[in-house]
XYZ file of C-alpha atoms in Angstrom:
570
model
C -40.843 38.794 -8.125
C -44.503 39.061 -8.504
C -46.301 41.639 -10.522
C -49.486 43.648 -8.959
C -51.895 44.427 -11.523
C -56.153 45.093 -11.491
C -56.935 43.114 -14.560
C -55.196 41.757 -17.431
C -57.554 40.692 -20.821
C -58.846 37.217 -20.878
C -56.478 34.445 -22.496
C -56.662 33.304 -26.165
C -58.981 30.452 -25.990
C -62.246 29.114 -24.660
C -62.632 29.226 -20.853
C -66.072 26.809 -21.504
C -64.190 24.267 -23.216
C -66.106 21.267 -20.933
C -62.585 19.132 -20.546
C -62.466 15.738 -18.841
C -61.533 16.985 -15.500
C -57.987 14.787 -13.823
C -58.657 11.833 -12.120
C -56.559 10.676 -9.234
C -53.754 8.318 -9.156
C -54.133 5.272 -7.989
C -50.981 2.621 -7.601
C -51.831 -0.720 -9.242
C -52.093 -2.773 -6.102
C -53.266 -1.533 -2.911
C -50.072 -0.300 0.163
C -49.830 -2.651 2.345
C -49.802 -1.938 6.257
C -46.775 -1.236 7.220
C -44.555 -2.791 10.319
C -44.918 -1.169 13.533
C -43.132 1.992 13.782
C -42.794 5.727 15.300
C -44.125 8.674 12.719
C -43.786 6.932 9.286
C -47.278 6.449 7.334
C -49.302 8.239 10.314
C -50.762 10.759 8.054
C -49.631 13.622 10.115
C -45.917 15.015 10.886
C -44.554 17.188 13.530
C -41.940 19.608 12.129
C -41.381 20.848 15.582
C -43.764 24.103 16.434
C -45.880 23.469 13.399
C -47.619 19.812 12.803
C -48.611 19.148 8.838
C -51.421 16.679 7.565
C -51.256 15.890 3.766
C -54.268 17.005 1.495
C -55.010 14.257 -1.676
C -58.583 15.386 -1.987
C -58.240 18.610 -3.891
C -61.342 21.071 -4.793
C -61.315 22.246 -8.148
C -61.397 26.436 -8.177
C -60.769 27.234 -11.606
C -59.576 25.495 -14.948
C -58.651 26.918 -17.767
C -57.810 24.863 -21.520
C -55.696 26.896 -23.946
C -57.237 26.944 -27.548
C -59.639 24.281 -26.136
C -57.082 21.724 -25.576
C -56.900 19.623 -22.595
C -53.416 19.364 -23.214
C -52.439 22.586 -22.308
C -54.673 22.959 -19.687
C -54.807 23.769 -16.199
C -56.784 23.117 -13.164
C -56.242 25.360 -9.975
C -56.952 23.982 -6.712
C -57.471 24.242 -2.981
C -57.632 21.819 0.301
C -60.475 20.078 0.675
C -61.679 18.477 4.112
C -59.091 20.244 6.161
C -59.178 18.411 9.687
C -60.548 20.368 12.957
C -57.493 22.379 13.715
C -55.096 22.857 10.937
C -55.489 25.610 8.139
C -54.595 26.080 4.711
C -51.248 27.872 3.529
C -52.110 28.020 -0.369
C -53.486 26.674 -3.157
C -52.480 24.043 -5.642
C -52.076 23.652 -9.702
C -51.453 21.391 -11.986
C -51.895 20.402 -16.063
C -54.552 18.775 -17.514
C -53.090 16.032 -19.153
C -51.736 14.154 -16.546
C -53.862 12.473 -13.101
C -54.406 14.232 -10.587
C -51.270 13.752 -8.247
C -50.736 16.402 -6.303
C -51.201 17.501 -2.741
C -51.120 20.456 -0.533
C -50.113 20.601 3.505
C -52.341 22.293 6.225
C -50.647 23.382 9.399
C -51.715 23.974 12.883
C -50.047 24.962 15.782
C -48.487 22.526 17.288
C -47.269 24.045 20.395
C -50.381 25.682 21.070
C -52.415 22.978 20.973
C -50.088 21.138 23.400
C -50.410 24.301 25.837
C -53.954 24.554 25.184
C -55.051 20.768 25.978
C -52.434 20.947 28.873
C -54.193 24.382 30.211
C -51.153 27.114 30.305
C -49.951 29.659 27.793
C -46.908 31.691 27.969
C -46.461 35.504 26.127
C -44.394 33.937 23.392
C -47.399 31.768 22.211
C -49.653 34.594 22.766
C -47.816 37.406 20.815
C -45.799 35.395 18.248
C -47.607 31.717 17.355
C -46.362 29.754 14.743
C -49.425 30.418 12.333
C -51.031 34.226 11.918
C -53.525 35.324 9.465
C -52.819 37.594 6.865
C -52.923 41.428 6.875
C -54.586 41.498 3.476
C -54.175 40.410 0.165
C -52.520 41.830 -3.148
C -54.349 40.975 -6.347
C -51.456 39.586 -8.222
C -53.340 38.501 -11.734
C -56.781 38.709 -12.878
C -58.750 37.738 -16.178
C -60.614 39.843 -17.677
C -64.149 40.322 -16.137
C -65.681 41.009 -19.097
C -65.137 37.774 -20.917
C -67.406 35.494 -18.400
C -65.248 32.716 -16.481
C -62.460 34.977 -14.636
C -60.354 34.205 -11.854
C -58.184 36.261 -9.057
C -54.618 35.330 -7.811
C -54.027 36.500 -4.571
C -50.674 37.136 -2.398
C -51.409 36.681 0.768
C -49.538 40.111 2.689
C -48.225 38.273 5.890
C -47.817 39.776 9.229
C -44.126 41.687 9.935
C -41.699 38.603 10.938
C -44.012 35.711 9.109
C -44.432 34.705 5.512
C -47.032 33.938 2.803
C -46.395 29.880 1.757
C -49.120 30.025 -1.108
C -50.874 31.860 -3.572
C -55.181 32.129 -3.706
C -57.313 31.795 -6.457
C -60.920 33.146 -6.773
C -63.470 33.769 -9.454
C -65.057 36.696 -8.264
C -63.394 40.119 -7.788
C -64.201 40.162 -4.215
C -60.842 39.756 -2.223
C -60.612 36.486 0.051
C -61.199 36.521 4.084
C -58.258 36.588 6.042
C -59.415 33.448 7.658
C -58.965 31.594 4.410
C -55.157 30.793 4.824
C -52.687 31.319 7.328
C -49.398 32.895 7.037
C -46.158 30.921 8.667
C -43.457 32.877 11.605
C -39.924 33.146 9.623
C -38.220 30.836 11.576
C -40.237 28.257 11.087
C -39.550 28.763 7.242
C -37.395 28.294 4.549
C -36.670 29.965 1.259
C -38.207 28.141 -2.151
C -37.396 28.280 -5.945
C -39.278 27.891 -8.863
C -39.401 23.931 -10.197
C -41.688 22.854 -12.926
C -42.953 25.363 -15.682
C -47.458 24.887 -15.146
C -48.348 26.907 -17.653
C -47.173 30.315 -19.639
C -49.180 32.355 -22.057
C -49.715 35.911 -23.313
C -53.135 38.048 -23.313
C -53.595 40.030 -26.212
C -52.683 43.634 -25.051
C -50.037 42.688 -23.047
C -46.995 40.799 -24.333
C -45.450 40.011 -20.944
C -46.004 36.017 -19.950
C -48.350 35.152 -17.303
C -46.405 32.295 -15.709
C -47.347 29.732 -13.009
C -44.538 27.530 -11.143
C -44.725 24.547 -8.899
C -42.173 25.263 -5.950
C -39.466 23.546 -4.267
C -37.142 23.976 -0.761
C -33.829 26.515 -2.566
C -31.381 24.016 -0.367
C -32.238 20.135 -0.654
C -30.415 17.058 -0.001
C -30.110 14.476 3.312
C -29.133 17.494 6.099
C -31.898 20.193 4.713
C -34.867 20.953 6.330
C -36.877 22.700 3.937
C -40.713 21.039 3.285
C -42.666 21.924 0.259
C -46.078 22.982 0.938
C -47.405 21.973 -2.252
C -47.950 25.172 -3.876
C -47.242 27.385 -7.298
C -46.386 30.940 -7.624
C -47.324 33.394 -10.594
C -46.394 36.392 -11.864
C -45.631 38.266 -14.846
C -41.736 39.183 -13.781
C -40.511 35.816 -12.224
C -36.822 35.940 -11.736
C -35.125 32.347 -10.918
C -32.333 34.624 -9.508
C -34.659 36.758 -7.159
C -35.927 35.371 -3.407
C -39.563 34.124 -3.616
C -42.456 36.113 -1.878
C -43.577 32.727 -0.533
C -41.824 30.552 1.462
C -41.285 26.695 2.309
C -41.858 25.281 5.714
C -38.429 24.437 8.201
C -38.354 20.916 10.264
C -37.360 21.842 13.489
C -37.909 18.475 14.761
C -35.022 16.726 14.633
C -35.750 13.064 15.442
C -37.009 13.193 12.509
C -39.586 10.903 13.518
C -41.372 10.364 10.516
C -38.680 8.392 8.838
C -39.221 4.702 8.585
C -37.422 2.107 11.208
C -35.153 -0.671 9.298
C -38.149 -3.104 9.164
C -40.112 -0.598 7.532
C -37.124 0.297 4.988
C -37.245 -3.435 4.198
C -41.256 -3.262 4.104
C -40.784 -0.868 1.678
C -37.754 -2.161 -0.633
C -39.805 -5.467 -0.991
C -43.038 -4.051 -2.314
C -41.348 -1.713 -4.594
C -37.991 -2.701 -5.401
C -37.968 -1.949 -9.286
C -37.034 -5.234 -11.605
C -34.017 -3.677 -13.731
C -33.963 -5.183 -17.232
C -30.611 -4.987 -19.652
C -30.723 -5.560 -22.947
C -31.268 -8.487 -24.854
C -27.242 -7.986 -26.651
C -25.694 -6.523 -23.407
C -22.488 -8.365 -23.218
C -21.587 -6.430 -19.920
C -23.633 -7.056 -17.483
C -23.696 -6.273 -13.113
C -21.854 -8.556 -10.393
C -21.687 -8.222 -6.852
C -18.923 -5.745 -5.744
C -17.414 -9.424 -3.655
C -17.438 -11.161 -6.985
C -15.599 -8.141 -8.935
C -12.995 -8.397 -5.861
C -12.574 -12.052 -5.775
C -12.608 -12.872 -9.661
C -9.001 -10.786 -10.193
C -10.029 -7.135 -9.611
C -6.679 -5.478 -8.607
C -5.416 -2.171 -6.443
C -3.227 0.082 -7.749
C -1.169 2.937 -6.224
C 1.048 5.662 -7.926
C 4.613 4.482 -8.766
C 3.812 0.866 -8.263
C 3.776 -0.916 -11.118
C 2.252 -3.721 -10.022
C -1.643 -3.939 -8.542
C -2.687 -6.090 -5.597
C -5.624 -8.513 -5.135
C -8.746 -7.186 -3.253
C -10.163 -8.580 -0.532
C -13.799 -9.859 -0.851
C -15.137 -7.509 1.518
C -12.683 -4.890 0.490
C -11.284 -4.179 3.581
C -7.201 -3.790 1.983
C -8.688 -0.488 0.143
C -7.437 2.780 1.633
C -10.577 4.156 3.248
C -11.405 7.505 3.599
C -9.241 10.434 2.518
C -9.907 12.232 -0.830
C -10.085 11.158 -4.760
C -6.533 12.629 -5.062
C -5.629 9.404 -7.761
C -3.054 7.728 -5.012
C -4.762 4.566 -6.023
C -7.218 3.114 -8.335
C -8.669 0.180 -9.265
C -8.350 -1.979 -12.281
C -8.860 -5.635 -14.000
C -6.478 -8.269 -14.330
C -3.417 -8.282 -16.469
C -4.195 -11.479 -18.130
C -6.213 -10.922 -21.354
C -8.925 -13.920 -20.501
C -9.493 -13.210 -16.961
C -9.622 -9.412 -17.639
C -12.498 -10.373 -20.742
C -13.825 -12.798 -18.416
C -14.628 -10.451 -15.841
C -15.613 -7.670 -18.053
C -18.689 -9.833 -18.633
C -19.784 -9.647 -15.139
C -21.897 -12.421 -13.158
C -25.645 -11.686 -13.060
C -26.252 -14.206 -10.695
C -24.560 -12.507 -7.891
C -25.565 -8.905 -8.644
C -27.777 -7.287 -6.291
C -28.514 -3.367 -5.713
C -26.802 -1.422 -3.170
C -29.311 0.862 -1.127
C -28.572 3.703 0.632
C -31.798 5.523 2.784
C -32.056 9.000 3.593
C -34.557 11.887 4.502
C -35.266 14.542 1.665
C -37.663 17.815 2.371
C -36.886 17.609 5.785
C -37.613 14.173 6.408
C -41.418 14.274 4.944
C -39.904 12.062 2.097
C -37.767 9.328 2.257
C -34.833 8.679 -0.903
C -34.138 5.193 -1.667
C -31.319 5.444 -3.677
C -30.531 1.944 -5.005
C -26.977 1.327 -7.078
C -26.023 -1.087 -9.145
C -22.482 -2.312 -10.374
C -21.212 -3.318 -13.442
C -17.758 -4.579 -14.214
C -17.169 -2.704 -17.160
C -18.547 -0.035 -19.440
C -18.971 -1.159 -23.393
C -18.293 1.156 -26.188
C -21.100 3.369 -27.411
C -23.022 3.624 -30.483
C -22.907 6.506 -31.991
C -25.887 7.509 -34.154
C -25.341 10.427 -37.074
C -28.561 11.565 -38.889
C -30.185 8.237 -39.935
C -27.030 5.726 -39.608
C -25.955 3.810 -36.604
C -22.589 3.403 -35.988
C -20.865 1.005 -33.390
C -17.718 2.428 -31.692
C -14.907 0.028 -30.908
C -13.583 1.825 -27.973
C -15.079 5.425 -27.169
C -17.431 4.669 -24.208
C -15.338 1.956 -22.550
C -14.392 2.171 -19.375
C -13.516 0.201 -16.118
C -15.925 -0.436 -13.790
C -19.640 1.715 -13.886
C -21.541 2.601 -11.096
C -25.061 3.659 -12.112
C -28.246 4.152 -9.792
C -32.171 5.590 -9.342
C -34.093 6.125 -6.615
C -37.415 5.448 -5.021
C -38.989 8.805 -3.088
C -41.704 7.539 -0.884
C -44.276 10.121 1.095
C -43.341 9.609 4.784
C -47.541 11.111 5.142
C -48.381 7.354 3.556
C -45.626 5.176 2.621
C -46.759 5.849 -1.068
C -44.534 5.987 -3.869
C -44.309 9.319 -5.047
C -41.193 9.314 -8.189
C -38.695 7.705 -9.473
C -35.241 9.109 -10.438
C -33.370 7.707 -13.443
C -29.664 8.488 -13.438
C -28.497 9.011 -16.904
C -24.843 9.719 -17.334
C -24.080 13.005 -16.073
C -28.223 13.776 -15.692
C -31.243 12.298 -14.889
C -34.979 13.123 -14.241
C -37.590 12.924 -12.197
C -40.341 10.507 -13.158
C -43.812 10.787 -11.499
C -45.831 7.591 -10.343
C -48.125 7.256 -12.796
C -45.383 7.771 -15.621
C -43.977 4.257 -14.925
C -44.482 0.919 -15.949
C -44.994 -1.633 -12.777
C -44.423 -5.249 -12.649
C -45.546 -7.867 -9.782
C -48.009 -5.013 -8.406
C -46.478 -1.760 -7.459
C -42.910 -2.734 -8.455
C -41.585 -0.341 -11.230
C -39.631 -1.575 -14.267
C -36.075 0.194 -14.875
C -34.647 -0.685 -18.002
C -30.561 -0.152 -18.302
C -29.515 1.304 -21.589
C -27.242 -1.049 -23.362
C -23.453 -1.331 -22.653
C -23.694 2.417 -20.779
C -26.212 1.138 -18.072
C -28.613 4.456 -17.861
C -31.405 4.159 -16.403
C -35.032 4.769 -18.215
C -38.464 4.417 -17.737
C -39.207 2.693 -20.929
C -37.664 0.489 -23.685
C -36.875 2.314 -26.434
C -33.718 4.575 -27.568
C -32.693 7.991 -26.119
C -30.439 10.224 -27.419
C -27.692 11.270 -25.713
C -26.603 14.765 -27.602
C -28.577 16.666 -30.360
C -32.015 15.739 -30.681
C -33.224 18.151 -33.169
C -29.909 17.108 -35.638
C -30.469 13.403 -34.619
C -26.905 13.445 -33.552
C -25.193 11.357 -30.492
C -24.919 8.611 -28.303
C -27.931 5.889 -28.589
C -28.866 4.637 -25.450
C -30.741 1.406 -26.875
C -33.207 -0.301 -23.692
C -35.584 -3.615 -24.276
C -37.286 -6.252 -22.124
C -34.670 -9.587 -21.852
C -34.127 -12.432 -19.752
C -31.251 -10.504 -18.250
C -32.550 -8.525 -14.935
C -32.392 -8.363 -11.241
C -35.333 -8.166 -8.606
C -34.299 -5.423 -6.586
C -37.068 -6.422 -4.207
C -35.135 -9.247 -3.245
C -31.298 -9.169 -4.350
C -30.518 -6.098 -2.489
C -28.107 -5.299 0.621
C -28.775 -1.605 2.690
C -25.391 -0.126 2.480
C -26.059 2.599 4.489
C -28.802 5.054 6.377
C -27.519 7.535 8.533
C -30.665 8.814 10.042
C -31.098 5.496 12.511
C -27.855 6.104 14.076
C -24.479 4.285 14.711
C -24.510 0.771 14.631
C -27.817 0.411 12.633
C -26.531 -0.408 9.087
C -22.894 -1.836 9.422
C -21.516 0.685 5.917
C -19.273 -2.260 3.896
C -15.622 -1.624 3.826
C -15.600 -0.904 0.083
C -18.106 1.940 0.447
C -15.065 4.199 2.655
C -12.906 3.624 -0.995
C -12.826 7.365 -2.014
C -10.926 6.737 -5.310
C -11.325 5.635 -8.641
C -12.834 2.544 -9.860
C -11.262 2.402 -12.839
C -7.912 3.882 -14.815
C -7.966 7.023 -16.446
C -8.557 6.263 -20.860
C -7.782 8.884 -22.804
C -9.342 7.582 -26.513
C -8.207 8.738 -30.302
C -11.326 9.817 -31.091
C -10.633 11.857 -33.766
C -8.752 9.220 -35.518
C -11.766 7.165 -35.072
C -14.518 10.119 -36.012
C -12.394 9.914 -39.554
C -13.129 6.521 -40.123
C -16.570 7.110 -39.922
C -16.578 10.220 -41.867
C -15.310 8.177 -44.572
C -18.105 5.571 -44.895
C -21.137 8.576 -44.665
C -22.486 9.495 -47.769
C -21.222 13.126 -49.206
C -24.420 14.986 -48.213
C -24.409 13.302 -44.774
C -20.772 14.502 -44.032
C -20.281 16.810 -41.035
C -16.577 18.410 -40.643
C -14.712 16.497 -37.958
C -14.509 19.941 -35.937
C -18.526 20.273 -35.963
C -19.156 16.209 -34.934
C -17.220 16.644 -32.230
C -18.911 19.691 -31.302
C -22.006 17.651 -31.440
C -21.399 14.686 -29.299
C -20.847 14.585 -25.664
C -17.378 15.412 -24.036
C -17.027 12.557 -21.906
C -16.584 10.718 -25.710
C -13.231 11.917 -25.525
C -11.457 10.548 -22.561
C -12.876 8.786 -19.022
C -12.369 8.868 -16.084
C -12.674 5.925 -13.995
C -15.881 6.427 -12.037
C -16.082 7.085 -8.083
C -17.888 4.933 -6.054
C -21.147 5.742 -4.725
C -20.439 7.865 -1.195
C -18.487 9.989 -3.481
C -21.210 11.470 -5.883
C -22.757 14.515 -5.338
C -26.192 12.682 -4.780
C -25.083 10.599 -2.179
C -25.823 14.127 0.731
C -27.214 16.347 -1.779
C -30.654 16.092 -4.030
C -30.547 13.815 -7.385
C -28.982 15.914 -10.217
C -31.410 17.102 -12.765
């Protein structure tokens, strides 16, 4: 819910701090042109009534740097260059600290301009377009006027049956023309959430947070149709729980037609496939799914006491159906093949990719998964001591992935998602390292397989006690090119027929048995070599570390994760 107010006193620090303004983000190496296609990398994108062109070259409205920091900083923004035709929905923000990476969508009517270049109109277009200016505007936040540099945020009030998709900023008192932005018809919209936290502070007199949000479609995944414009919304009474009073645009289109062909999914997976790097002491490293099969992998089902070889290709596994543990898969009984393949075979691993359409098909998700043979025990790290685990951690088979998000406006890179156990996050573009021009480097945490951004060691529990599961990552001679040991497993958007799905991808069970460990036997072990002072009950440790510690699970395979229709989990 946004708050209405005339003026609010000035922020604590100094508005004529003269800060190094952002500079855009530029990938290392130049994008390539792209094979021949429909929509994808055009610039513009039809959503159906409404076409979209993406904004990069942002004019600078008004900054503002808390206690003179850049740091904590922020720069608001609005479209510059706006083709002949299309108008602005709202404005952009974004810290200080970071390049300039953002972007905002102008609109125009799609439909109209067809029935205008055509020469016929109908009542519809006439009385009810896709795009309408505003009624007004309600002053939402000001600074105070009488501290020099002030600004205005303005809510654009939209006509009855269309919605406000941004909020304006000004520095004068003087409330914006209606002609400065364009409000959106409600069908042609979708509802939005608050995403990332811009910037919250307090003014002297008034104790309530000023906050400013980036935004995000409320339902995402490979079947919504919700398209960020690119905006933030303020306000002094933001609710997570309550319905934005902007809006997201709706694809309509459903061809989806910005969405890249197969030789432009391959165009793409070649100049950025990431180069995953394990660690230098991983002793359990990726195979090919064939090689797990053919090397002694076996099929169990309930009340058979015996398992069954796999075929290569898996096609003997029960497809379809529901995780209901009927069957599962496990290693051999004998104790040197089952060690043997434990190891995995780097040689033959390769990442599995799957392709789909996110915010309505303006992006495009290439998820890519790896598999490893077997999950090593974790380390466990307690204050300032490291301690090796002999068997919490383990488990049968580990299916670990990130994923690429490309700008179907470009074919640029946009993030990277690192899956970390049950997590992950969102990296932007210029957080990465590259490698071999715009190829990002993933490192996989040792024995668990996460996935990170740099080398280095995470923890996996309480950071502020220094308590929980070390995820250790480094540069070795153990990696894969994803650019070129990869296999598309699957993109539903091109139709039957396309991408032949592999026979092991329809295996809705378990990759791996069920291990429940003795952790607290183990957890008194260590309890016994930590110094007095260092000693934690065995009650609070456990409390401490995560709860997957205490049993697994063998994992699901890939088309059974949550991420595989819906949006990455963060």
């Amino acid at each position: 819910m946004l708050s209405c107010c005339d003026c609010f006193p000035c922020w604590d620090g100094d508005t004529e701090f003269d800060f190094h303004k952002p500079e855009p983000f530029s990938l290392p190496s130049p994008i390539p042109q792209w094979p021949q296609g429909t929509g994808f990398a055009t610039g513009k994108i039809n959503l159906g009534e409404l076409e979209v062109f993406k904004i990069t070259k942002l004019e600078s409205i008004w900054n503002y740097n808390v206690l003179g920091g850049e740091a904590k900083g922020v720069t608001f923004y609005k479209p510059g260059e706006i083709p002949d035709g299309f108008y602005c929905l709202g404005y952009y923000c974004q810290p200080n600290d970071q390049p300039l990476r953002g972007h905002l969508l102008v609109a125009r009517d799609a439909a109209a301009s067809s029935r205008t270049e055509a020469g016929s109109t109908d009542k519809i277009t006439l009385h009810h377009p896709a795009l309408r200016k505003p009624l007004n505007y309600t002053l939402v936040w000001s600074t105070d006027p009488h501290n020099g540099d002030c600004s205005y945020f303005w809510l654009p009030n939209p006509p009855m049956g269309y919605k406000a998709m941004g909020i304006l900023v000004t520095n004068t008192s003087e409330e914006p023309e209606v002609e400065e932005v364009r409000c959106v018809r409600e069908d042609l919209t979708e509802s939005c959430e608050t995403c990332d936290l811009i910037l919250s502070t307090e003014s002297d007199m008034n104790k309530t947070p000023f906050q400013v949000y980036s935004t995000r479609p409320w339902i995402r995944g490979m079947f919504s149709r919700g398209v960020s414009v690119g905006s933030f919304v303020c306000g002094t009474y933001l609710n997570s729980e309550e319905e934005l009073d902007i809006a997201c645009l709706k694809n309509l289109n459903s061809s989806l037609n910005a969405m890249p062909n197969l030789d432009q999914i391959h165009a793409l997976i070649k100049h950025y496939g990431p180069t995953v790097f394990f660690h230098p002491d991983e002793e359990y490293l990726p195979s090919s799914v064939p090689w797990f099969f053919k090397n002694g992998a076996l099929l169990y089902q309930d009340g058979k006491p015996k398992g069954e070889p796999i075929d290569s290709r898996g096609s003997n596994l029960p497809c379809g159906g529901t995780n209901d543990g009927a069957f599962w898969i496990d290693l051999p009984e004998d104790d040197d093949a089952r060690n043997s393949l434990k190891k995995g075979n780097l040689e033959s691993a390769e990442l599995y990719v799957h392709v789909k359409p996110e915010q309505g098909g303006t992006f495009t998700d290439i998820a890519m998964w790896i598999f490893c043979p077997f999950n090593g025990p974790v380390t466990l790290k307690v204050g300032l001591l490291s301690i090796a685990m002999t068997k919490i951690g383990e488990h049968v088979s580990d299916w670990e992935h990130f994923t690429l998000r490309v700008s179907n406006f470009t074919g640029e890179l946009w993030q990277v998602y690192f899956s970390e156990h049950s997590g992950g996050r969102w990296r932007d573009a210029f957080e990465l390292e590259y490698i071999k021009g715009n190829k990002p480097i993933v490192y996989s945490s040792k024995h668990g397989h996460a996935s990170f951004p740099h080398a280095g060691t995470y923890l996996q529990g309480s950071t502020k006690l220094g308590t929980g599961v070390r995820n250790d990552t480094a540069k070795s001679n153990f990696f894969v090119d994803s650019s070129t040991k990869y296999q598309i497993i699957a993109a539903e958007y091109l139709g039957d027929g396309v991408v032949t799905e592999p026979c092991w991808l329809q295996f809705m069970r378990e990759w791996g048995p069920t291990i429940v460990y003795d952790s607290k036997s183990e957890i008194d072990k260590i309890l016994n070599l930590l110094p007095f002072f260092m000693r934690f009950s065995v009650e609070n440790l456990i409390d401490l570390l995560p709860t997957e510690l205490y049993g697994e699970e063998g994992p699901t395979g890939p088309k059974e994760k949550d991420n595989w229709v819906g949006d990455e989990r963060c």
